[in-house]
Amino acid sequence: MKTVEGLADVSKQLKLRCQEEIANGNGGEEKKSSLPFPHWICQPYIRPVPSPEEPVPYGNKRGPEVMKAMCQKRALEDSDGTADQLSKNKQKKKSRNPNKNFCVEQKPKYVKCEQCGNPKGNKCVFNLCRACCKKKAYKEVADCPSHGLRFKTKAEKQKAEENGKVNGEERKEETRRERRRRRRRGGDEEETREETREETREETKEETKEEKKNGSPTEREISSSQPPTKLQVQPL
């Protein structure tokens, strides 16, 4: 019973069944329910179909007079006449700002975007609105200064930074290689220097050993210059 016709069929069947029960004499039975009247007395209300000659009352549907008045108002608003032909709201706006132009034809007409129909940017590179321009610039990695989109410059900057890092690492490797080469070239000289250093160290060690045994030359001179001292014997 998802339609009105199905509901009407069900109500007709119930009506016929009730009529059969009344004809058979079952209508005079005792009441088994708490209702004051039997169920066959209740009947559904069927709304009468309105005739086309009768006028439609004002409600959800608008009458012809209202539609006519609204059409006249829309025509006055769309027209570019004097203040007498303007609507009340536009007359109020014109009283506040008399220099304002309400003519529809003289209003600036914006050029539409090629993809979505919104007004396009006046200085856009792709002749698109901001949303469409952003998508296209992102796909093509391009710039649009009018919309403030700089995908190309950012990509180039990032690439330059990466190249700079690579160049820095290459320079470090080159300096390391040069140091290794210098070490290899100056290996013989360093060996000779190390040999001389070892010889000097051995000589200094031998000199220190001799000084410890015989004493330093300054101590010898001091001991030779001083006369021998007499031993003082104390009486017991």
Backbone as a ProteinNet text record, in pm:
[ID]
protein_1_A
[PRIMARY]
MKTVEGLADVSKQLKLRCQEEIANGNGGEEKKSSLPFPHWICQPYIRPVPSPEEPVPYGNKRGPEVMKAMCQKRALEDSDGTADQLSKNKQKKKSRNPNKNFCVEQKPKYVKCEQCGNPKGNKCVFNLCRACCKKKAYKEVADCPSHGLRFKTKAEKQKAEENGKVNGEERKEETRRERRRRRRRGGDEEETREETREETREETKEETKEEKKNGSPTEREISSSQPPTKLQVQPL
[TERTIARY]
84.2	0	87.6	166.3	251.9	189.7	71.1	3.3	-136	-193.4	-329.8	-431.2	-406	-499.6	-506	-390.7	-390.9	-466	-449.7	-523.4	-674.1	-713.1	-856.5	-912.7	-835.8	-880.9	-899.7	-807.9	-819.3	-943	-967	-1086	-1214.6	-1216.8	-1335.8	-1358.5	-1252	-1265.3	-1317.7	-1269	-1319.2	-1466.6	-1503.6	-1643.7	-1734.5	-1693.3	-1773.6	-1783.8	-1673.3	-1675.4	-1770.2	-1768	-1857.5	-2004.6	-2028.8	-2167.3	-2215.2	-2128.5	-2166	-2195.9	-2114.9	-2138.4	-2271.7	-2303.8	-2431.9	-2549.1	-2532.8	-2642.4	-2665.2	-2558.2	-2570.9	-2622.5	-2628.5	-2679.7	-2573.6	-2447.9	-2339.7	-2315.6	-2385.9	-2363.4	-2423.7	-2525.3	-2589.6	-2525.1	-2407.4	-2340.2	-2295.7	-2264.9	-2220.1	-2081.9	-2055	-1927.2	-1817.1	-1716	-1600.1	-1484.3	-1493.7	-1387	-1438.3	-1347.3	-1382.3	-1430.6	-1445.6	-1490.6	-1640.5	-1685.3	-1829.4	-1914.5	-1856.7	-1931.5	-1857.6	-1928.9	-1861.8	-1767.9	-1676.9	-1572.8	-1628.3	-1740.9	-1790.1	-1856.4	-1879.3	-1936.8	-1833.1	-1704.7	-1598.9	-1572.9	-1569.4	-1545.5	-1433.5	-1350.4	-1243.1	-1299.1	-1228	-1269.1	-1197.5	-1274.6	-1220.3	-1238.3	-1124	-1130.3	-1186.3	-1281.6	-1337.5	-1235.9	-1239.4	-1146.3	-1191.7	-1100.5	-1143.4	-1170.1	-1274	-1309.5	-1220.6	-1190.7	-1103.7	-1166.3	-1300.2	-1365.4	-1348.6	-1336.4	-1324.4	-1185.8	-1173.3	-1041.6	-961.4	-827.9	-739.1	-719.2	-745.8	-726	-577.3	-547.2	-408.2	-355.4	-252.8	-189.8	-51.4	-27.4	100.6	112.2	-1.8	-1.9	-38	28.2	5.8	-100.7	-185.7	-290.9	-240	-322.4	-278.5	-248.3	-322.8	-298.3	-160.8	-126.1	5.3	116.9	101.3	203.9	217.9	106.5	109.8	182.4	153	219.4	369.5	408.4	550.7	621.6	556.7	616.6	635.5	536.4	549.3	664.9	680.1	788.3	924.1	935.3	1060.9	1092.8	990.4	1012.7	1059.9	1004	1047.7	1192	1229.3	1365.3	1466.3	1429.1	1521.7	1530.4	1431.8	1433.1	1534.9	1580.9	1680.4	1617.6	1502.9	1433.8	1470.3	1382.6	1406.4	1376.5	1380.7	1357	1212.4	1118.7	978.1	954.8	1034	1017.1	1096.9	1182.9	1262.1	1178.7	1226.5	1158.2	1185.2	1113.5	1127.1	1267.1	1320	1453.9	1559.3	1547.4	1645.1	1626.8	1503	1481	1547	1539.6	1606.2	1758	1812.5	1956.9	2001.2	1917.3	1953.1	1943.4	1850.2	1843.3	1968.5	2022.6	2145.8	2267.2	2270.8	2384.7	2331.3	2310.1	2249.1	2338.3	2469.8	2561	2567.5	2503.7	2508.9	2422.5	2472.5	2402.4	2337.6	2206	2131	2101.2	2159.5	2133.1	2204.6	2130.6	2187.3	2282.5	2249	2331.4	2466.8	2469.6	2593.8	2681.5	2635.4	2717.2	2834.7	2949.6	3065.5	3040.1	3062.3	3042.9	3179.2	3190.4	3317.2	3327.2	3448.9	3473.6	3476.4	3405.6	3393.3	3515.8	3537	3646.4	3612.9	3715.1	3692.8	3646.2	3673.5	3642.9	3518.7	3508.1	3399.1	3293.5	3318	3218.5	3228.3	3314.2	3335.1	3413.7	3408.8	3486.3	3636	3702.8	3845.5	3927.9	4055.1	4145.6	4181.1	4188.8	4218.6	4360.1	4455.1	4594.6	4643.9	4551.2	4589.6	4664.5	4764.9	4844	4763.1	4679.4	4601.5	4458.9	4422.3	4285.3	4181.8	4211.2	4122.9	4097.8	4002.3	3979.3	4090	4086.4	4196.5	4202	4084.8	4083.2	4135.6	4085.3	4130	4276.1	4315.9	4455.2	4550.1	4509.5	4594.3	4614.6	4507.3	4518.2	4610.2	4592.3	4672.1	4818.6	4842.4	4980.5	5050.7	4977.6	5037	5073.7	4987.9	5016.2	5133.2	5134.8	5238	5362.1	5361.7	5473.2	5506.7	5409.2	5423.6	5390.1	5413.6	5386.9	5272	5198.5	5093.9	5104.5	5174.9	5194.5	5065.9	4965.2	4840.2	4766.5	4771.7	4707.5	4804.5	4929.7	5026.5	5070	5073.5	5113.7	5254.5	5346.5	5487.1	5539.7	5480.4	5523.6	5658.4	5680.8	5804.5	5924.2	5909.1	6019.5	6055.1	5953.4	5980	6054	6013.4	6080.4	6225.9	6249.3	6386.3	6471.8	6413.3	6486.3	6523.1	6429.3	6455.4	6563.6	6558.7	6658.8	6797	6802.4	6930.7	6988.1	6902.4	6950	7005	6936.1	6984.5	7118.1	7131.2	7257.6	7369.1	7335.7	7435.1	7484.7	7394.1	7434.4	7525.1	7489.9	7571.7	7709.5	7713.2	7842	7927.4	7862.9	7937.9	7999.2	7923.7	7976.8	8090.7	8075.4	8182.3	8310	8294.5	8412.3	8482.3	8404.5	8464.3	8543.1	8486.5	8556.2	8685.3	8681.4	8801.6	8911.9	8872.9	8973.3	9034.3	8951.8	9004.6	9102.7	9068.9	9159	9291.8	9284.1	9407.1	9495.7	9433.3	9512.2	9581.3	9508.5	9568.6	9687.1	9669.2	9778.8	9900.8	9878.3	9989.6	10062.3	9983.8	10046.7	10132.6	10080.2	10157	10285.2	10274.5	10392.2	10495.6	10448.3	10541.6	10570.3	10549.5	10574.6	10722	10809.5	10953.4	11010.8	10969.4	11019.5	10979.5	10858.6	10813.2	10892.7	10927.3	11006.1	11143.1	11205.8	11336.7	11325.5	11221.1	11201.3	11182.1	11105.4	11083	11214	11298.9	11427.4	11514.7	11520	11600.4	11546	11416.8	11356.2	11391.6	11387.7	11422.4	11569.1	11659.5	11801.3	11822.2	11754.7	11769.1	11715.7	11608.4	11552.5	11650.9	11714.1	11810.7	11930.8	11978.5	12092.3	12057.6	11940.2	11899	11886.3	11838.5	11827.2	11965.8	12064.6	12200.1	12262.7	12240.4	12295.7	12236.1	12110.7	12046.9	12099.6	12126.2	12180.6	12320.4	12406.5	12541.2	12538.3	12448.7	12438	12396	12308.8	12266.4	12383	12466.7	12579.2	12687.3	12735.8	12848.5	12805.4	12684.6	12638.6	12655.7	12590.3	12594.5	12725.6	12773.3	12899.2	12893.2	12786.9	12775.6	12801.2	12748.3	12770.5	12919.1	12987.2	13129.3	13210.4	13181.9	13255.1	13235.3	13116.6	13088.1	13164.3	13166.4	13236.4	13388.2	13447.8	13591.8	13630.7	13549.4	13581.1	13576.5	13492.6	13479.4	13596	13661.3	13769	13711.5	13794.9	13743.8	13719.2	13617.9	13579.8	13638.5	13681.4	13734.6	13620.7	13647.8	13546.7	13555.8	13451.5	13445.3	13404.6	13496.5	13469.5	13423.4	13312.9	13257.2	13302.2	13333.8	13374.4	13255.4	13290.4	13184.2	13146.5
-120.6	0	125.4	137.1	253.8	364.3	336.1	436.6	461.6	571.4	606.9	509.6	461.3	367.6	235.9	187.5	64.8	81.7	199.1	225.5	230.8	287.8	293	152.9	64.5	-73.8	-146.6	-126	-191.3	-142	-10.7	43.8	-10.7	-29.7	-86.9	-231.7	-308	-446.9	-454	-365.5	-362.7	-324.7	-231	-188	-304	-379.4	-493.4	-600.9	-624.2	-724.8	-683.9	-555	-506.8	-517.2	-486.8	-497.3	-642.2	-736.9	-878.4	-921	-873.5	-909	-853.1	-729	-669.7	-745.9	-785.9	-858.7	-995.7	-1061.1	-1192.6	-1184.8	-1068.6	-1052.9	-1058.3	-1048.3	-1049.5	-912.3	-812.3	-677.9	-657.2	-740.9	-720.4	-795.9	-852.7	-925.8	-830.9	-893.8	-812.8	-753.6	-643.3	-575	-653.9	-680.7	-748.6	-653.3	-532.5	-434.1	-319.4	-230.9	-115.8	3.5	-11.2	100.3	121.8	248.4	273.2	228.6	225.1	186.6	74.3	-0.5	-107.1	-49.3	-134.6	-86.1	-51	-107.6	-83.2	52.4	122.6	257.8	356.9	340.7	434.1	417.5	529.4	530.1	630.1	601.4	695.6	819.4	930.9	1056.6	1068.3	1089.6	1108.1	1253.8	1321.7	1463.3	1478.9	1568.1	1586.9	1653.3	1610.3	1666	1806.2	1909	2045.3	2057.5	2129.5	2151.2	2260.9	2257.2	2361	2499.9	2510	2641.1	2715.5	2641.5	2706.9	2770.4	2888.5	2952.1	2878	2875.4	2807.4	2896.9	2848.6	2934.3	2960.9	3073.8	3110.6	3020.8	2951.4	2860.5	2827.9	2698.7	2658.7	2699	2696.8	2736.9	2884.5	2953.3	3095.7	3116.7	3213.7	3244.3	3319.8	3334.6	3404.6	3551.9	3615.1	3757.2	3778.6	3689.2	3700.9	3679.3	3581.6	3555.6	3672.9	3734.6	3850	3967.5	3991.2	4101.2	4075.7	3950.4	3918.4	3935.7	3899.5	3917.9	4065.9	4147.2	4291.6	4349	4303.9	4352.8	4313.4	4188.6	4144.4	4224.7	4256.5	4336.1	4476.1	4534.3	4667.5	4664.1	4558.8	4550.4	4531.1	4453.7	4428.7	4545	4632.1	4744.7	4848.3	4931	5034.5	5172.4	5191.7	5319.8	5414	5508.4	5608.7	5550.8	5638.7	5592.9	5552.3	5603.4	5565.7	5419.4	5366.6	5228.4	5129.7	5177.9	5088.9	5036.4	4929	4873.9	4961.2	4931.5	5013.5	5000.5	4878.8	4858.9	4935.5	4933.2	5005.1	5156.1	5201.1	5344.4	5389.4	5304.6	5337.8	5343.2	5246.2	5245.2	5367.2	5407.4	5524.4	5652	5659.2	5777.4	5787.4	5674	5676.5	5707.5	5651.2	5670.6	5708.9	5840.5	5880.5	5856	5843.4	5822.8	5676.6	5588.6	5447.6	5419.7	5335.5	5302.6	5164.8	5158.9	5033.9	4971.3	5021.8	4968.9	4834.6	4733.7	4600	4593.6	4667.2	4662.2	4729.5	4833.4	4906.4	4845.2	4740.8	4674.8	4602.6	4596.3	4529	4378.9	4328.8	4186.8	4117.2	4022.9	3952.5	3838.5	3819	3709.1	3578.5	3479.4	3352.9	3265	3177.3	3080.3	2976.6	2923.3	2828.4	2692	2660.8	2526.8	2522	2615.4	2605.2	2714.3	2820.6	2926.2	3038.5	3028.7	3139.4	3251.3	3374.1	3482	3454.2	3469.2	3438.5	3556.9	3532.6	3639	3728.3	3858.9	3952.3	3934.5	3900.8	3886.9	3743	3649.4	3509	3461.7	3378.4	3327.7	3229.4	3149.9	3047.4	3092.3	3216.7	3267.8	3181.6	3150.6	3067.9	3135.7	3080.2	3127.9	3073.1	3113.7	3075.7	2924	2861.5	2717.4	2636.3	2666.8	2593.4	2623.9	2750.3	2789.3	2715	2698	2627.6	2482	2416.5	2277.1	2263.4	2353.6	2344.5	2377.6	2481.3	2518.5	2407.9	2338	2227.8	2111.1	2082.3	1972.2	2005.6	2128.4	2168.2	2227	2243.6	2304.4	2439.8	2529.3	2663.3	2767.6	2895.5	3008.3	3091.7	3154.8	3251.5	3366	3474.4	3583.7	3654.1	3656.5	3725.4	3654.7	3522.6	3445.3	3409.2	3450.7	3423.7	3278.9	3209.9	3069.2	3059.4	2996.9	2990.8	2847.6	2756.6	2617.5	2598.1	2668.7	2652.9	2705.6	2825.3	2884.4	2799.2	2745.7	2660.1	2532.8	2474.7	2353	2382.2	2496.5	2532.7	2559.2	2626.5	2655.1	2526.3	2434.2	2306.1	2227.9	2234.1	2164	2224.4	2359.2	2426.1	2390.1	2382.9	2343.9	2201.7	2112.3	1974.3	1967.4	2045.9	2048.1	2106.1	2208.4	2267.3	2167.7	2088.9	1986.2	1883.4	1842.5	1744.1	1801.4	1928.9	1991.9	2002.4	2034.1	2041.5	1908	1801.2	1668	1631.7	1669.8	1642.2	1717.8	1843.7	1920.8	1856.8	1809.2	1743.1	1619.4	1541.9	1423	1459.5	1568.8	1612.5	1653.9	1727.2	1767.2	1646.1	1546	1424.2	1353.1	1347.7	1283.9	1358.9	1492.8	1571.4	1547.4	1541.1	1513.5	1377.5	1277.5	1145.2	1147.9	1220.7	1230.3	1298.6	1406.6	1476.8	1386.3	1309.2	1217.7	1114.4	1064.1	965.9	1027.7	1151.1	1217.5	1248.6	1300.1	1336.5	1223.5	1099.5	985.5	965	979.5	959.2	1064.7	1190.6	1298.2	1276.3	1232.8	1207.9	1094.4	991.5	880.9	929.1	1013.9	1067.2	1152.8	1233.1	1316.4	1230	1124.6	1036.2	969.8	932	870.8	967.9	1094.5	1194.5	1219.2	1222.1	1242.3	1128.2	1005.7	890.7	897.5	939.4	950.7	1054.4	1170.2	1274.8	1227.6	1152.9	1101	1005.2	917.9	823.9	897.3	1001.8	1078.8	1148	1206.6	1274	1174.8	1055.3	953.5	915.1	896.5	860.8	971.4	1098.2	1210.3	1217.6	1195.6	1199.1	1087.7	971	861.2	895.8	953.6	990.6	1097.8	1194.8	1301.3	1245.7	1148.9	1089.6	1017.1	949.8	877.2	972.7	1063.5	1150.9	1285.8	1320.1	1452.1	1553.4	1661.8	1765.3	1841.7	1910.6	1986.6	2101	2161.6	2272.2	2223.3	2106	2049.9	2017.6	1971	1940.1	2066.1	2174.2	2299.1	2351.1	2344.2	2394	2312.1	2182.4	2096.1	2119.9	2148.8	2173.9	2309.6	2410	2545.9	2556.2	2484.1	2493.5	2419.1	2480.1	2409.5	2301	2204.2	2096.8	2146.8	2114.6	2158.9	2065.3	2121.7	2041.5	1978.9	1859.3	1789.5	1835.1	1874.6	1918.1	1800.1	1766.9	1653	1707.2	1670.1	1715.8	1621.5	1677	1588.5	1511.3	1395.7	1311.2	1356.8
0	0	0	-101.8	-113.1	-196.5	-252.9	-335.2	-279.5	-325	-282.2	-340.4	-459.9	-523.8	-445.7	-400	-320.2	-189.8	-126.1	-2.3	-27.5	-141.8	-175.7	-198.4	-260.9	-281.8	-148.7	-56.4	74.7	148.6	141.2	209.1	146.7	15.9	-49.5	-4.5	4.4	49.9	193.2	278.9	416.3	420.4	333.2	328.5	286.7	185.4	139.6	248.1	317.7	423.1	537	569.9	676.2	633.2	507.1	458	462	429.6	435.8	579.6	673.3	813.6	863	820.2	862.5	801	673.5	606.6	669.2	714.1	776.8	920	977.5	1113	1220.2	1180.7	1280.6	1343.1	1290.5	1342.9	1479.2	1520.4	1648.6	1762.8	1742.6	1849.4	1959	2071.3	2184	2154.8	2221.6	2201.4	2272	2197.5	2253.5	2280.4	2230.5	2248.8	2333.5	2369.7	2452.9	2372.2	2239.4	2155.6	2172.6	2166.8	2185.9	2069.3	1948.1	1828.1	1757	1675.1	1599	1493.3	1447.7	1357.2	1219.4	1178.9	1043.4	1030	1142.2	1131.8	1078.6	1117.4	1074.9	926.4	856.4	712.5	681.2	581.9	546	478.4	501.7	438.5	305	199.7	64.8	27.5	3.1	-32.2	-172.8	-191.5	-326.3	-419	-544.2	-643.4	-680.3	-676	-710.7	-859.9	-892.2	-1032.8	-1090.2	-1218	-1277.3	-1277.7	-1266.9	-1270	-1137.6	-1025.3	-895.8	-880.8	-816.6	-797	-690.5	-710.7	-616	-494.9	-371.4	-253.2	-230.1	-163.3	-135.2	-23.9	-54	41.4	-9.3	-24.6	-81	-227.3	-297.4	-438.2	-449.3	-539.8	-559.2	-666.4	-639.3	-734.1	-855.4	-955.8	-1077.6	-1053.8	-960.4	-934.8	-870.7	-777.2	-711.8	-813	-900.2	-1000.8	-1096.1	-1129.3	-1219.3	-1154.2	-1024.4	-953.8	-943	-918.2	-907.2	-1040.6	-1147.9	-1280.4	-1311.4	-1274.6	-1297	-1214.9	-1089.7	-1004.4	-1062.5	-1111.2	-1170.5	-1295.9	-1374.2	-1494.7	-1459.2	-1351.9	-1309.7	-1258.6	-1186.7	-1134.6	-1246.3	-1348.4	-1458.1	-1555	-1555.8	-1650.3	-1605.4	-1699.8	-1671.9	-1685.1	-1626.1	-1637.4	-1525.9	-1494.7	-1391.8	-1255.3	-1152	-1015.4	-992.7	-1074.7	-1058.4	-1094	-1187	-1230.5	-1145.9	-1057.4	-973.3	-857.5	-797.7	-680.8	-558.6	-450.7	-329.9	-269.1	-269.7	-213	-291.9	-424.3	-506	-494.5	-475.9	-453.1	-323.1	-217.7	-91.6	-110	-183.8	-207.7	-287.8	-383.7	-464.3	-382.8	-287.1	-200.3	-112.1	-69.7	9.6	-77.2	-195.9	-286.5	-423.7	-449.4	-577.5	-698.1	-678.1	-791.5	-836.5	-762.8	-798.2	-919.7	-1008.2	-1131.8	-1116.7	-1135.6	-1124.2	-1259.6	-1364.1	-1497.9	-1513.9	-1556.5	-1570.9	-1689.6	-1796.7	-1917	-1896.4	-1812.1	-1790	-1680.8	-1616.6	-1515.4	-1581.7	-1514.4	-1575.4	-1588.9	-1708.8	-1736.7	-1732.2	-1641.9	-1625.1	-1726.2	-1775	-1868.2	-1789.3	-1840.1	-1768.5	-1791.2	-1693.9	-1703.7	-1811.2	-1875.7	-1984.2	-1933.7	-1808.5	-1757.3	-1669.6	-1572.2	-1474.5	-1488.8	-1560.3	-1576.5	-1476.2	-1375.5	-1282.5	-1350.6	-1296.1	-1358.2	-1351.2	-1464	-1471.5	-1424.3	-1397.2	-1356.9	-1474.4	-1449.1	-1558.1	-1611.2	-1523.1	-1563.8	-1551.1	-1554.8	-1540.3	-1664.2	-1644.5	-1756.4	-1839.8	-1774.9	-1844.3	-1876.4	-1841.6	-1862.6	-1789.3	-1663.3	-1581.8	-1447.9	-1372.9	-1236.6	-1145.5	-1019.5	-929.8	-906.9	-885.2	-856	-974.7	-1094.1	-1213.7	-1245.4	-1223.8	-1249.3	-1155.6	-1031.3	-934.5	-975.6	-1020.6	-1063.6	-1184.5	-1282.6	-1405.3	-1377.8	-1296.3	-1264.8	-1186.4	-1100.5	-1024.2	-1116.1	-1214.6	-1306.5	-1398	-1452.3	-1547.8	-1481.5	-1349	-1273.5	-1335.4	-1331.1	-1388	-1282.2	-1318.1	-1228.9	-1283.1	-1192	-1227.5	-1126.6	-1161.3	-1064.1	-1025.3	-1114.7	-1080.6	-967.2	-964.1	-857.7	-745.1	-755.9	-649.9	-642.1	-755.4	-759.1	-817.1	-743.4	-785.6	-767.3	-841.9	-834.5	-904.1	-1014.7	-1091.2	-1013.1	-954.3	-878.9	-756.7	-690.5	-574.4	-615.2	-729.5	-776.1	-812.7	-880.8	-917.3	-793.3	-695.6	-572.4	-499.5	-492.5	-427	-501.2	-634.9	-714.7	-693.6	-687	-664.7	-527.9	-427	-293.6	-294	-363	-371.2	-444.2	-555.3	-628.5	-542.6	-462.7	-373.5	-270.7	-216.8	-120.9	-186.8	-309.8	-381	-410.1	-453.7	-482.3	-356.4	-243.4	-117.9	-79.6	-98.7	-68.3	-163.1	-291.3	-387.2	-350.7	-307.5	-267.4	-147.9	-52	63.6	21.1	-71.7	-119.3	-191.6	-270.5	-341.2	-244.1	-138.7	-39.8	30.3	57.6	119.1	26.6	-102.2	-198.3	-207.5	-210.4	-217.1	-95.2	20.6	141.3	133.3	83.5	69.7	-26.9	-140.2	-236.9	-175	-102	-37.7	61.5	134.3	228.8	156.4	43.1	-33.1	-88.9	-142.8	-198.4	-90	21.2	128.5	223.7	180.5	268.8	296.8	192.6	209.4	302.5	280.8	366.2	512.2	530.6	667.7	731.9	652.2	706.8	753.5	670.1	709.7	835.5	840.5	959.3	1085	1069.3	1183.9	1228.9	1132.2	1167.9	1246.7	1197.9	1269.1	1409.4	1419.8	1552	1646.9	1596	1680.1	1724	1633.5	1668.5	1777.9	1763	1865	1999.6	1995.7	2121.2	2189.4	2112.1	2169.7	2229.1	2158.9	2209.3	2340.6	2346.8	2470.7	2585.2	2556.3	2661	2714.7	2625.4	2668.6	2752.2	2710.7	2786.4	2926.6	2938	3070.5	3160.2	3102.1	3181.2	3233.7	3147.9	3190	3297.9	3284.4	3383.7	3519.3	3517.1	3644	3712.6	3631.2	3689.1	3740.3	3659.6	3691.2	3747.4	3737.5	3780.3	3668	3684.8	3582.4	3591.4	3485.4	3490.1	3588.1	3614.5	3710.5	3851.3	3883.5	4017.2	4039.2	3932.1	3942.4	3971.2	3902.5	3923	4064.1	4114.7	4249.6	4353.7	4334.5	4430.7	4428.6	4311.2	4300	4356	4349.6	4395.5	4547.5	4617.1	4762.7	4829.9	4937	5008.5	5097.8	5134	5220.1	5361.1	5423.5	5557.8	5661	5780.7	5889.9	5966.8	6007.1	6084.9	6228.2	6286.5	6426.1	6511.6	6604.1	6691.8	6823.6	6865.6	6993.2	7104.2	7221.9	7332.7	7385.9	7432.4	7486.8	7625.8
[MASK]
++++++++++++++++++++++++++++++++++++++++++++++++++++++++++++++++++++++++++++++++++++++++++++++++++++++++++++++++++++++++++++++++++++++++++++++++++++++++++++++++++++++++++++++++++++++++++++++++++++++++++++++++++++++++++++++++++++++++++++

